[in-house]
PDB file of N, CA and C in Angstrom:
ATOM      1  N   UNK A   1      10.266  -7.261  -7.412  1.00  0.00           N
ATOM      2  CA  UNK A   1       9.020  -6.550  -7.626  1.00  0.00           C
ATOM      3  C   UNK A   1       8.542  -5.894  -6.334  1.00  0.00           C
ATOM      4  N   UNK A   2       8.554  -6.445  -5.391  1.00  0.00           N
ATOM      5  CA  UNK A   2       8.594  -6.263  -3.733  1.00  0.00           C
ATOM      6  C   UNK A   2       8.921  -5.047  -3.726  1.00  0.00           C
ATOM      7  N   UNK A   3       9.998  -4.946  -3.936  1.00  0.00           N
ATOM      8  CA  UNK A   3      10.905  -3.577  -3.714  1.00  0.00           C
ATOM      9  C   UNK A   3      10.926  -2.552  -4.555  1.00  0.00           C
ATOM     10  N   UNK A   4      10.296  -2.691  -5.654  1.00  0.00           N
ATOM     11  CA  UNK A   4       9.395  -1.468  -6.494  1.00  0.00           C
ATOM     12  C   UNK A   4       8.564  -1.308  -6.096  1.00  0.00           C
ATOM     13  N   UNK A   5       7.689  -2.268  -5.514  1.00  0.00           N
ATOM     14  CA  UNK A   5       6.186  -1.534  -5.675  1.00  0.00           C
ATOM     15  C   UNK A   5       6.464  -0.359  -4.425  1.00  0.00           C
ATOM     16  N   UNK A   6       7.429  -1.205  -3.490  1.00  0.00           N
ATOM     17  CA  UNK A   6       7.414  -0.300  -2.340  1.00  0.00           C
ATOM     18  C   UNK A   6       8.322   1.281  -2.447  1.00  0.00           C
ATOM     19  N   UNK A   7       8.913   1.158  -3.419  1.00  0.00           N
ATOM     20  CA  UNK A   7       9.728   2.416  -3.870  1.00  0.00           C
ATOM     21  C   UNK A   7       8.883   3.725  -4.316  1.00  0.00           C
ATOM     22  N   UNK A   8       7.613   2.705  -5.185  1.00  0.00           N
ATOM     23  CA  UNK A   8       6.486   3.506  -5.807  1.00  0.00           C
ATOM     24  C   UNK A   8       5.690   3.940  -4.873  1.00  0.00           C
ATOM     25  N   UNK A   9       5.661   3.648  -3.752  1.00  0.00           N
ATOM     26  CA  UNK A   9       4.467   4.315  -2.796  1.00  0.00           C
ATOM     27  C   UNK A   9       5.700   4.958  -1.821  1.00  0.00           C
ATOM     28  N   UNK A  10       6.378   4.832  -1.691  1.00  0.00           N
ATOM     29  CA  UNK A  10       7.100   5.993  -1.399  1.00  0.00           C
ATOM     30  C   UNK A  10       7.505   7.340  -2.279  1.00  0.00           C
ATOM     31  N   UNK A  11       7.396   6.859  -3.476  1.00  0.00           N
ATOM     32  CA  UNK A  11       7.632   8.529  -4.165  1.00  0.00           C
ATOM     33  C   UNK A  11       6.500   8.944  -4.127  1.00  0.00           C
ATOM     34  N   UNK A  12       5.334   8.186  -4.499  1.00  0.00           N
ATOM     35  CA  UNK A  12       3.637   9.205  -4.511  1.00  0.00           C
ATOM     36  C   UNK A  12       4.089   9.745  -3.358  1.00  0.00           C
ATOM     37  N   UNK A  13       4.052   8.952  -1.982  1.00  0.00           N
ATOM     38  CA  UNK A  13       3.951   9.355  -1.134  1.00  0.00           C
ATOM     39  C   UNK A  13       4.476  11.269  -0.584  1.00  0.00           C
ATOM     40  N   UNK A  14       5.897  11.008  -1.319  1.00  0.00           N
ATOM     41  CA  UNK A  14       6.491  12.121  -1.384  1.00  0.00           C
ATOM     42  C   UNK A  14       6.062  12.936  -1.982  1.00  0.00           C
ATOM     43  N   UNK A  15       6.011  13.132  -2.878  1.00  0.00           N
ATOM     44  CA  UNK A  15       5.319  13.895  -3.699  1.00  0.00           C
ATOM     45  C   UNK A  15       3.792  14.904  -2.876  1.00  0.00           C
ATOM     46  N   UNK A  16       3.315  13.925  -2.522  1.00  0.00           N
ATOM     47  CA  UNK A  16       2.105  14.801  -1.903  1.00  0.00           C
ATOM     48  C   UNK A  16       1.952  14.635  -0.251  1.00  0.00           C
ATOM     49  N   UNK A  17       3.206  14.466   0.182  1.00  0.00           N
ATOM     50  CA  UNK A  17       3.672  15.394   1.848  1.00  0.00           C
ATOM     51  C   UNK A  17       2.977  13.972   2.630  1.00  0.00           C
ATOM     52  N   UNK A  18       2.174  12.761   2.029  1.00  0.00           N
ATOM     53  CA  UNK A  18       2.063  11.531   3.056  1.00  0.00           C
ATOM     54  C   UNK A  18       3.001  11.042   3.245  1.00  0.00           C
ATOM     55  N   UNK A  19       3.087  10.984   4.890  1.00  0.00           N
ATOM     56  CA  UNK A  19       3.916  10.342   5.683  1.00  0.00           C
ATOM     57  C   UNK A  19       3.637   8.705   5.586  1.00  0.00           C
ATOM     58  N   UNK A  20       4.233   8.141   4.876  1.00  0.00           N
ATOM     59  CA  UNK A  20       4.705   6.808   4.669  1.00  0.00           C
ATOM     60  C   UNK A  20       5.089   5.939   6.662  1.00  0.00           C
ATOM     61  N   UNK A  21       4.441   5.302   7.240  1.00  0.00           N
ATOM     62  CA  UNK A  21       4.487   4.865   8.427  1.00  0.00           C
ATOM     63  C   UNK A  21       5.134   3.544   8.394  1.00  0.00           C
ATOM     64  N   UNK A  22       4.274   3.112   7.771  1.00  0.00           N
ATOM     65  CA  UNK A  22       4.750   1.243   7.532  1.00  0.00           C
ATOM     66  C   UNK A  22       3.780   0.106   5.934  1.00  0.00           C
ATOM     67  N   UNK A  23       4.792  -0.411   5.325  1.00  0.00           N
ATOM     68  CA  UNK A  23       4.337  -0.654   4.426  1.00  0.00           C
ATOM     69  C   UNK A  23       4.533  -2.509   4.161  1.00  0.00           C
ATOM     70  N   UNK A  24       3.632  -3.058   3.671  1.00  0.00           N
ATOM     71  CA  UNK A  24       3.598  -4.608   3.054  1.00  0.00           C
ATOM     72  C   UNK A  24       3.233  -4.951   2.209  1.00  0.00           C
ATOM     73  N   UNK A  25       4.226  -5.761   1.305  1.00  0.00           N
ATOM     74  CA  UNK A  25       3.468  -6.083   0.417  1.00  0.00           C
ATOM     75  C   UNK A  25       3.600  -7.669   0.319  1.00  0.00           C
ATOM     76  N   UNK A  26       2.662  -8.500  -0.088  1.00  0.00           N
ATOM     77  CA  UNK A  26       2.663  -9.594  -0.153  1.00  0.00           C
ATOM     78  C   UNK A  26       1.525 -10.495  -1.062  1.00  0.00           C
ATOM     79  N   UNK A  27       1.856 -11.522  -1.768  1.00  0.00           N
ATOM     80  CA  UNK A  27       1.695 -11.704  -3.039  1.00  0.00           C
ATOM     81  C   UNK A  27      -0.312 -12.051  -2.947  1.00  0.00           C
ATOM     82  N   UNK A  28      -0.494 -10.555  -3.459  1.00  0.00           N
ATOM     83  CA  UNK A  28      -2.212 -10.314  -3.899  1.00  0.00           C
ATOM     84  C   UNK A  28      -2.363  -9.393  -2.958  1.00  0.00           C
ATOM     85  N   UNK A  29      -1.612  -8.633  -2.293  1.00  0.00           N
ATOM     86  CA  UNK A  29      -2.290  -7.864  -0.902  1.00  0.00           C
ATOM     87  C   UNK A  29      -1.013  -6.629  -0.340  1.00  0.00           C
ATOM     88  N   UNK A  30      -1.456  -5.894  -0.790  1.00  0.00           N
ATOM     89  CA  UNK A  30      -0.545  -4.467  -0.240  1.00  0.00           C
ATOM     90  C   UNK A  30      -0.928  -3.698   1.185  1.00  0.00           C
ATOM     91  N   UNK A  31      -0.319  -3.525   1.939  1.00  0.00           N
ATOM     92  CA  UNK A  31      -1.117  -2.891   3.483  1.00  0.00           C
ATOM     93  C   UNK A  31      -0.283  -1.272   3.613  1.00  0.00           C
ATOM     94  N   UNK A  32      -0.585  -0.450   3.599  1.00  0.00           N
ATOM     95  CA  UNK A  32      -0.105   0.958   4.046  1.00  0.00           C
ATOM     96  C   UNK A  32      -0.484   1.415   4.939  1.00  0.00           C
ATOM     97  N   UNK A  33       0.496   2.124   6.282  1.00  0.00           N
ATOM     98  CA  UNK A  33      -0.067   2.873   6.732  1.00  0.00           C
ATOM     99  C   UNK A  33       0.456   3.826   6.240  1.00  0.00           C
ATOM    100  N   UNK A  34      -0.239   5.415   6.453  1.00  0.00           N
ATOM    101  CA  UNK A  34       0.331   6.691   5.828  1.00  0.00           C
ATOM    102  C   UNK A  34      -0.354   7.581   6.529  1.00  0.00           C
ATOM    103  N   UNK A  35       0.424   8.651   6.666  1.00  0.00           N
ATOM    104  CA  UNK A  35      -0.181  10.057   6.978  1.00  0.00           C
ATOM    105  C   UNK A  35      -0.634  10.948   6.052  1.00  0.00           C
ATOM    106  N   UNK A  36      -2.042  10.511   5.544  1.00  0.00           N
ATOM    107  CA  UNK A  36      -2.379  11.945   4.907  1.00  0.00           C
ATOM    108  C   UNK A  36      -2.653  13.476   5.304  1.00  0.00           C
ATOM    109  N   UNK A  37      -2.752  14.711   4.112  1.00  0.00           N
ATOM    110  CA  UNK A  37      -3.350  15.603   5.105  1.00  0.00           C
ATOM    111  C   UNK A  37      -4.693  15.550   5.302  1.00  0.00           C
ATOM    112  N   UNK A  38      -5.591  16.282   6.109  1.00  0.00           N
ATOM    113  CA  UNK A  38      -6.328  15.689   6.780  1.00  0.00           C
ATOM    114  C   UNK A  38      -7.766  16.318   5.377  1.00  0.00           C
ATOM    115  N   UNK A  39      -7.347  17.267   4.049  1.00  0.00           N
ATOM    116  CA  UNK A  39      -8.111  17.238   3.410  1.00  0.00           C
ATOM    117  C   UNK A  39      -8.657  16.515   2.413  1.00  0.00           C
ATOM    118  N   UNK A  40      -7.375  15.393   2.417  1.00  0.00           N
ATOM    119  CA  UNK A  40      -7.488  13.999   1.531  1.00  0.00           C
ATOM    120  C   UNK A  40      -8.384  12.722   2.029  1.00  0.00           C
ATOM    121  N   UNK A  41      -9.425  12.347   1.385  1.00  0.00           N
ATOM    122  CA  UNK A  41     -10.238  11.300   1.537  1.00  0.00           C
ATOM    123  C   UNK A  41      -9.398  10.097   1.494  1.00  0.00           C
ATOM    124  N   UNK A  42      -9.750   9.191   2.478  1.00  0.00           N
ATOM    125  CA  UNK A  42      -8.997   7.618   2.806  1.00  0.00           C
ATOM    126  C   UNK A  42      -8.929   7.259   1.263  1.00  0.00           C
ATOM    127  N   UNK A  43     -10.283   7.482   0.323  1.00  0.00           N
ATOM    128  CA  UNK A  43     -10.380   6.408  -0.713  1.00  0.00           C
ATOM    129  C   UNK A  43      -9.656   7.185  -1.818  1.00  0.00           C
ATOM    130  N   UNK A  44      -9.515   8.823  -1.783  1.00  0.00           N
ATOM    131  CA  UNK A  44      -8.818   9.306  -2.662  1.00  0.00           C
ATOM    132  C   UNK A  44      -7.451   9.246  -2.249  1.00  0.00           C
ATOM    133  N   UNK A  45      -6.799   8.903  -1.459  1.00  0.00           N
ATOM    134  CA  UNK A  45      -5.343   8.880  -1.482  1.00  0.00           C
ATOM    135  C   UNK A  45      -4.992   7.256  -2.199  1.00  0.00           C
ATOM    136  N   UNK A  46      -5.912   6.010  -1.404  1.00  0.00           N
ATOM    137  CA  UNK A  46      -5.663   5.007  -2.382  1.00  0.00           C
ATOM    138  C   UNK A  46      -6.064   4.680  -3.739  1.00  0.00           C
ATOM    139  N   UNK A  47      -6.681   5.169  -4.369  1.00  0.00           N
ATOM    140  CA  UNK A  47      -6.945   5.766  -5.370  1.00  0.00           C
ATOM    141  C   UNK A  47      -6.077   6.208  -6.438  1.00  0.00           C
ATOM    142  N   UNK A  48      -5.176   7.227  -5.426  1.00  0.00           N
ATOM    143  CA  UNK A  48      -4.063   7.826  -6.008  1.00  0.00           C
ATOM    144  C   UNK A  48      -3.024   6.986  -6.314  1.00  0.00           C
ATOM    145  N   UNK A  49      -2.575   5.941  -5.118  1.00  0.00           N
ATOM    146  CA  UNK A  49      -1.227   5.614  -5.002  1.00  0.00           C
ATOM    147  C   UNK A  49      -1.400   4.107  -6.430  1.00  0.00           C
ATOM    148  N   UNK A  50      -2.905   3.602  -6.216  1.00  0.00           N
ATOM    149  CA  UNK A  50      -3.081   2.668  -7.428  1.00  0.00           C
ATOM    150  C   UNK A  50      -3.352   2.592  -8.581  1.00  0.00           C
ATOM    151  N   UNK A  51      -3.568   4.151  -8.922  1.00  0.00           N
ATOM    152  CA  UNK A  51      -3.498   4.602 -10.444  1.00  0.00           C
ATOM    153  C   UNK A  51      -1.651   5.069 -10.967  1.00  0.00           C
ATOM    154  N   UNK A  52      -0.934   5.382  -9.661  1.00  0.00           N
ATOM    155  CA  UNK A  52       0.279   5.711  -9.876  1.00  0.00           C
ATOM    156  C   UNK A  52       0.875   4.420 -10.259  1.00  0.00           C
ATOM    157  N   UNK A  53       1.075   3.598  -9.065  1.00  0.00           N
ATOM    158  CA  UNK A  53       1.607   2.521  -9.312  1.00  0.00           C
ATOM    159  C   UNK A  53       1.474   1.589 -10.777  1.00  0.00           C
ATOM    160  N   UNK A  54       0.081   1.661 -10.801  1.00  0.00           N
ATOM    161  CA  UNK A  54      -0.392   0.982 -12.085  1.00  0.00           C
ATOM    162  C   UNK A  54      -0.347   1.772 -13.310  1.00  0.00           C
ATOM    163  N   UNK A  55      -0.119   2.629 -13.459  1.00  0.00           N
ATOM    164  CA  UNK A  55       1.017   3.004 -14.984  1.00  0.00           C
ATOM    165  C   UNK A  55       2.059   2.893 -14.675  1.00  0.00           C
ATOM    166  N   UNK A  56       3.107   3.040 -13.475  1.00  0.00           N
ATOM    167  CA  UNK A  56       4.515   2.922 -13.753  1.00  0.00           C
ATOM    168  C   UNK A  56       4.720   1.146 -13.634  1.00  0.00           C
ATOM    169  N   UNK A  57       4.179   0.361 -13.409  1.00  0.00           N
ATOM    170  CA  UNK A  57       4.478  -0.834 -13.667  1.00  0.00           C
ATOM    171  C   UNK A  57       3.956  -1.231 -15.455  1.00  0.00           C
ATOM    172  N   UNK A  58       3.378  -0.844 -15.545  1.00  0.00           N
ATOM    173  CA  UNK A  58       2.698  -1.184 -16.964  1.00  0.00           C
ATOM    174  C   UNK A  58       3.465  -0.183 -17.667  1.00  0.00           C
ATOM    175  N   UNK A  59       3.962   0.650 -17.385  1.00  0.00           N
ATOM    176  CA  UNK A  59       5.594   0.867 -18.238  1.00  0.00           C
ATOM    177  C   UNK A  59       6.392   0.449 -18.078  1.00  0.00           C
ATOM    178  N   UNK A  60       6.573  -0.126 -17.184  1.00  0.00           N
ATOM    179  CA  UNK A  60       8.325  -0.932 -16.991  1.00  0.00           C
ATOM    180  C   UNK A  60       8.152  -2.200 -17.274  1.00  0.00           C
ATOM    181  N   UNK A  61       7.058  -3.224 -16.755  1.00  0.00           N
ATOM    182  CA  UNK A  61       7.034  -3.975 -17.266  1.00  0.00           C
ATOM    183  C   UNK A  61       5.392  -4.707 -18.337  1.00  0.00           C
ATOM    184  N   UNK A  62       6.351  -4.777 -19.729  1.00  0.00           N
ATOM    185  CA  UNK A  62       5.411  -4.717 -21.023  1.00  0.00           C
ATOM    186  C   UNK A  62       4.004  -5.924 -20.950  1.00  0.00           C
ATOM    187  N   UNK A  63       4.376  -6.924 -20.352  1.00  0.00           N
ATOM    188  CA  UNK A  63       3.739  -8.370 -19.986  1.00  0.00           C
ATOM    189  C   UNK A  63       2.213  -7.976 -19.379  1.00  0.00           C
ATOM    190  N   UNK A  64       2.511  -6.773 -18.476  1.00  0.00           N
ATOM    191  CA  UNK A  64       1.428  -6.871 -17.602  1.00  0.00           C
ATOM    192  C   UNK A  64       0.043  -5.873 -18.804  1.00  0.00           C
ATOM    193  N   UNK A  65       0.630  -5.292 -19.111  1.00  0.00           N
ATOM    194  CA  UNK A  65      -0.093  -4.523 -20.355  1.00  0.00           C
ATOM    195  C   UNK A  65      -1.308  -5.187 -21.243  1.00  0.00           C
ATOM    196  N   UNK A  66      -0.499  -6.766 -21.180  1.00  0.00           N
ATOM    197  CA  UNK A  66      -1.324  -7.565 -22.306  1.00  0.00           C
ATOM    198  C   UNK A  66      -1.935  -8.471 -21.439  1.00  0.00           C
ATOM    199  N   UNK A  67      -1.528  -8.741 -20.531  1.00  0.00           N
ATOM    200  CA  UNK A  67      -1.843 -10.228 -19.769  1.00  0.00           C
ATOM    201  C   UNK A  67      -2.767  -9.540 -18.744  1.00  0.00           C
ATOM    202  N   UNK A  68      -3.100  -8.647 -18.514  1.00  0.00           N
ATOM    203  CA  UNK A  68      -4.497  -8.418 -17.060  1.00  0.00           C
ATOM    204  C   UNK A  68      -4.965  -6.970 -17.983  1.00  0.00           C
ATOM    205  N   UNK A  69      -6.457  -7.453 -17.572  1.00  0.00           N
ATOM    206  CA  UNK A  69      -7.110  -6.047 -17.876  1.00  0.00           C
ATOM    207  C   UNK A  69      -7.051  -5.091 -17.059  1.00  0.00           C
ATOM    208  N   UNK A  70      -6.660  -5.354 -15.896  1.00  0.00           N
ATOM    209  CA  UNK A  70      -6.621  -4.264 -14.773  1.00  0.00           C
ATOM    210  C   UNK A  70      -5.585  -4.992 -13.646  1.00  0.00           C
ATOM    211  N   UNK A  71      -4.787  -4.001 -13.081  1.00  0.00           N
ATOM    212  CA  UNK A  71      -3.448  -4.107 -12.629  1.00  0.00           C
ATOM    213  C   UNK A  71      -4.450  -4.585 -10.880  1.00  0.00           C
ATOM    214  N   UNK A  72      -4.818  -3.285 -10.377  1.00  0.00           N
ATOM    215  CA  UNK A  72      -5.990  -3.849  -9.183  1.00  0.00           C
ATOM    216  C   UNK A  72      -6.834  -4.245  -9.190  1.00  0.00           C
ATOM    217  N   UNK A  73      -7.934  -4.579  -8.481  1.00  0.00           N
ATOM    218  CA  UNK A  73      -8.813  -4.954  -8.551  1.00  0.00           C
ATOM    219  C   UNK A  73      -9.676  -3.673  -8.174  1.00  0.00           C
ATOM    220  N   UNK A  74     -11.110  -3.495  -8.503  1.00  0.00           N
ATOM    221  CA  UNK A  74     -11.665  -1.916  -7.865  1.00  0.00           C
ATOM    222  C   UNK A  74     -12.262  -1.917  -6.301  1.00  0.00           C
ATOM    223  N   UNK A  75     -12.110  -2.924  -6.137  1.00  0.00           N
ATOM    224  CA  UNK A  75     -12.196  -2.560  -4.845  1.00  0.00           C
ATOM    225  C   UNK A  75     -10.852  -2.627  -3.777  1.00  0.00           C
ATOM    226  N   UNK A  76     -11.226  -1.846  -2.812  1.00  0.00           N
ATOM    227  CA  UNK A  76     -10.013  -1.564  -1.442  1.00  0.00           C
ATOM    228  C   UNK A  76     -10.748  -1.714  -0.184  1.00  0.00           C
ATOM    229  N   UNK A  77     -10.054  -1.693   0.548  1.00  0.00           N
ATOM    230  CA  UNK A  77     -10.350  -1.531   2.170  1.00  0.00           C
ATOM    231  C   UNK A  77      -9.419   0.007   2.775  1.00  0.00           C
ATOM    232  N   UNK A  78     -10.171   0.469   2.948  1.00  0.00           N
ATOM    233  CA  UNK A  78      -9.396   2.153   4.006  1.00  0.00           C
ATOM    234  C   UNK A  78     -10.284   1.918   5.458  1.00  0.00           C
ATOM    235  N   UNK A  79      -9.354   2.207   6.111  1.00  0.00           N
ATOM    236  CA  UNK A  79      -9.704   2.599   7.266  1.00  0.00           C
ATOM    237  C   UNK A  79      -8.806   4.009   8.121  1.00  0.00           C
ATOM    238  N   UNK A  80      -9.183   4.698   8.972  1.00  0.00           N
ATOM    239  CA  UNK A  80      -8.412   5.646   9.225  1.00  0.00           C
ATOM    240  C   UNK A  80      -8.463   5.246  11.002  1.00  0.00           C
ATOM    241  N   UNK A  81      -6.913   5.676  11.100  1.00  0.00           N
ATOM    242  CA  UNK A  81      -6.986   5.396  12.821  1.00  0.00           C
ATOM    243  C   UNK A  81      -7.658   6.442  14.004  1.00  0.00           C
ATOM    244  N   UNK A  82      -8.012   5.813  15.122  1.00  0.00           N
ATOM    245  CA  UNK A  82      -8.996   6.786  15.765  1.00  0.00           C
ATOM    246  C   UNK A  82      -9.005   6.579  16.761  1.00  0.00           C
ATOM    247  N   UNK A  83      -9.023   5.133  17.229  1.00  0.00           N
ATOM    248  CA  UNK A  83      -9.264   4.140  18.410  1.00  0.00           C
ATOM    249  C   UNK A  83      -8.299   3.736  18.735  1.00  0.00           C
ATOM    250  N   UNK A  84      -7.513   3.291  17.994  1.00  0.00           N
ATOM    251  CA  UNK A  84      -5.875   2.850  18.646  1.00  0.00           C
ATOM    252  C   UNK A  84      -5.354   3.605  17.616  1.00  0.00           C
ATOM    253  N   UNK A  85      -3.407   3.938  18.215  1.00  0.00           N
ATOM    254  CA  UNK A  85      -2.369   4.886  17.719  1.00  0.00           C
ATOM    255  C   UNK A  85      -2.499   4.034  16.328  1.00  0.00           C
ATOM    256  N   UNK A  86      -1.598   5.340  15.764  1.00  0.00           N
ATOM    257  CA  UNK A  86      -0.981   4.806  14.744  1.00  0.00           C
ATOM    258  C   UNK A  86       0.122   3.783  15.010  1.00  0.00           C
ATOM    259  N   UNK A  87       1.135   4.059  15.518  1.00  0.00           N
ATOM    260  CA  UNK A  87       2.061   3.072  16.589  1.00  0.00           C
ATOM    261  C   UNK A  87       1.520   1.989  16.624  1.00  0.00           C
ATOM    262  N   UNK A  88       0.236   1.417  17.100  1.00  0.00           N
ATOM    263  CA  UNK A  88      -0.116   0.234  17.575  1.00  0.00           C
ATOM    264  C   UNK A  88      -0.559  -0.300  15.838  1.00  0.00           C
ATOM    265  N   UNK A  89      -0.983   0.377  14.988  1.00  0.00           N
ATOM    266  CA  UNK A  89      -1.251  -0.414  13.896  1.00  0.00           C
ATOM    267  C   UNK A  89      -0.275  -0.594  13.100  1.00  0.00           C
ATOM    268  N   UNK A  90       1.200   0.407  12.843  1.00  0.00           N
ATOM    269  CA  UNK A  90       2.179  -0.019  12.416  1.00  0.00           C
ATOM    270  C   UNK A  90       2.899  -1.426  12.744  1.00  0.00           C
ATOM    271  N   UNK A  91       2.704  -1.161  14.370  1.00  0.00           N
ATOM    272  CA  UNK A  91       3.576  -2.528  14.805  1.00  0.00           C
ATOM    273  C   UNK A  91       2.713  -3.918  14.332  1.00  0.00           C
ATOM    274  N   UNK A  92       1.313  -3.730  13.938  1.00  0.00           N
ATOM    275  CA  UNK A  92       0.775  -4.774  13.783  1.00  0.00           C
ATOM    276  C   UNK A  92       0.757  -5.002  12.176  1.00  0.00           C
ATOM    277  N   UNK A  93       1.223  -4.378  11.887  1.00  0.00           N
ATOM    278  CA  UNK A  93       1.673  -4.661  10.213  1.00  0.00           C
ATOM    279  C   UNK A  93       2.955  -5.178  10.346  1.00  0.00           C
ATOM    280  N   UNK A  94       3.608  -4.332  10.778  1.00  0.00           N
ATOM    281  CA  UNK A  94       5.209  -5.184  10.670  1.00  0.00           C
ATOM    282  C   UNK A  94       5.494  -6.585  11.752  1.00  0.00           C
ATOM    283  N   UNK A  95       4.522  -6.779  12.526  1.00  0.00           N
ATOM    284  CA  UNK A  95       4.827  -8.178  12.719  1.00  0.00           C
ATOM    285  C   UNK A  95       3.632  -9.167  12.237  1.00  0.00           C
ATOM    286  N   UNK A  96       2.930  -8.548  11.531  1.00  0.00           N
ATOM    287  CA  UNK A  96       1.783  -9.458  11.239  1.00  0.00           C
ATOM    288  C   UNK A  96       2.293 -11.066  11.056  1.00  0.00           C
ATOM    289  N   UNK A  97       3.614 -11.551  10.326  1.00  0.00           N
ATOM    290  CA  UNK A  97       3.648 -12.825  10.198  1.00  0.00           C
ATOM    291  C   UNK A  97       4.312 -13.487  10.788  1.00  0.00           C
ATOM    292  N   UNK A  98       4.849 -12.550  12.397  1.00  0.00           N
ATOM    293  CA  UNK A  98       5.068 -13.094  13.396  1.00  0.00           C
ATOM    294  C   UNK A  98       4.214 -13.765  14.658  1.00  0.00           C
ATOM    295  N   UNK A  99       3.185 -13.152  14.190  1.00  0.00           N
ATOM    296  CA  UNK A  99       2.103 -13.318  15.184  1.00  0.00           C
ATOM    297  C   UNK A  99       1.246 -14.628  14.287  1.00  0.00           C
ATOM    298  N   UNK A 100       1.191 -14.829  12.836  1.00  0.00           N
ATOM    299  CA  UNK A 100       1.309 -16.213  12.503  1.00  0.00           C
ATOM    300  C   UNK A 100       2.063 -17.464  12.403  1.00  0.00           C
ATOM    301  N   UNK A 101       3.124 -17.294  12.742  1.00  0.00           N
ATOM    302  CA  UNK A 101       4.248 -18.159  13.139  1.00  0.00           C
ATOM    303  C   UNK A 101       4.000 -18.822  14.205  1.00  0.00           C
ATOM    304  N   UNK A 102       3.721 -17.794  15.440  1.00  0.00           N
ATOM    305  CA  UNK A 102       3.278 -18.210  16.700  1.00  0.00           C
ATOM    306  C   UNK A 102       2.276 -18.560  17.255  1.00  0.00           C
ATOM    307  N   UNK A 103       0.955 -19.116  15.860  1.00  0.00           N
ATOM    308  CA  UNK A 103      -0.091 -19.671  15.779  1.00  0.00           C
ATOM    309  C   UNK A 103      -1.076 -18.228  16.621  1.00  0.00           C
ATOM    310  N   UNK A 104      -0.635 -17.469  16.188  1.00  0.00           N
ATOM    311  CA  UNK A 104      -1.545 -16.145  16.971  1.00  0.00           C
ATOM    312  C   UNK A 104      -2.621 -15.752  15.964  1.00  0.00           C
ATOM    313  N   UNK A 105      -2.744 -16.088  14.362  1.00  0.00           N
ATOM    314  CA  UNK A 105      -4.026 -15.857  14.004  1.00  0.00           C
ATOM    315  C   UNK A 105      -3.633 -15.863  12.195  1.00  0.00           C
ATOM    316  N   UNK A 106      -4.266 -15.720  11.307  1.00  0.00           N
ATOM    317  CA  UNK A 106      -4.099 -15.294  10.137  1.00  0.00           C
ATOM    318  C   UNK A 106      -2.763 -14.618   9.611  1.00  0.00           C
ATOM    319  N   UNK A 107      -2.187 -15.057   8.567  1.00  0.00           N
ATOM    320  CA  UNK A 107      -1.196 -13.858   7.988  1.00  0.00           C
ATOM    321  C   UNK A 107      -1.990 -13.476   6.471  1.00  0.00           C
TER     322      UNK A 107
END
């Protein structure tokens, strides 16, 4: 499932020219970074990628259709980078559960 969901935010992604940076998913909690263009709102691109995702899973798989009224939840967190690189927040996604291993904080 891991590896769909992440397939699925790479084709939105494609589709509408966001640069896909670094992606996680982990069980209740998805993290993206992405390059939108700069006329797309933080909350309308996630928006986008969780109305996509959530019909192509609820077509592929029939279970989820009947068993949850809603695939997300309505709320999100966006933030856009400004203060530190993008670089520095990628790397902190992709080691996020290294830096809990090493008792460095939350995963």
């Amino acid at each position: 499932m891991k590896d769909r969901l992440e397939g699925l935010i790479r084709v939105k992604g494609g589709e509408h020219g966001w640069g896909i940076v670094a992606v996680e998913v982990t069980p209740g909690r998805v993290r993206l970074l992405d390059e939108p263009y700069s006329k797309n709102s933080p909350s309308c691109v996630a928006g986008r990628f969780k109305g996509f995702i959530s019909r192509h899973l609820r077509a592929e798989f029939a279970h989820l259709r009947s068993s949850l009224p809603a695939l997300w939840s309505r709320s999100c967190f966006v933030a856009t980078v400004g203060v530190v690189s993008a670089e520095t927040v990628r790397r902190s996604i992709e080691t996020r559960y290294e830096w809990a291993a090493m008792g460095g904080g939350r995963a």
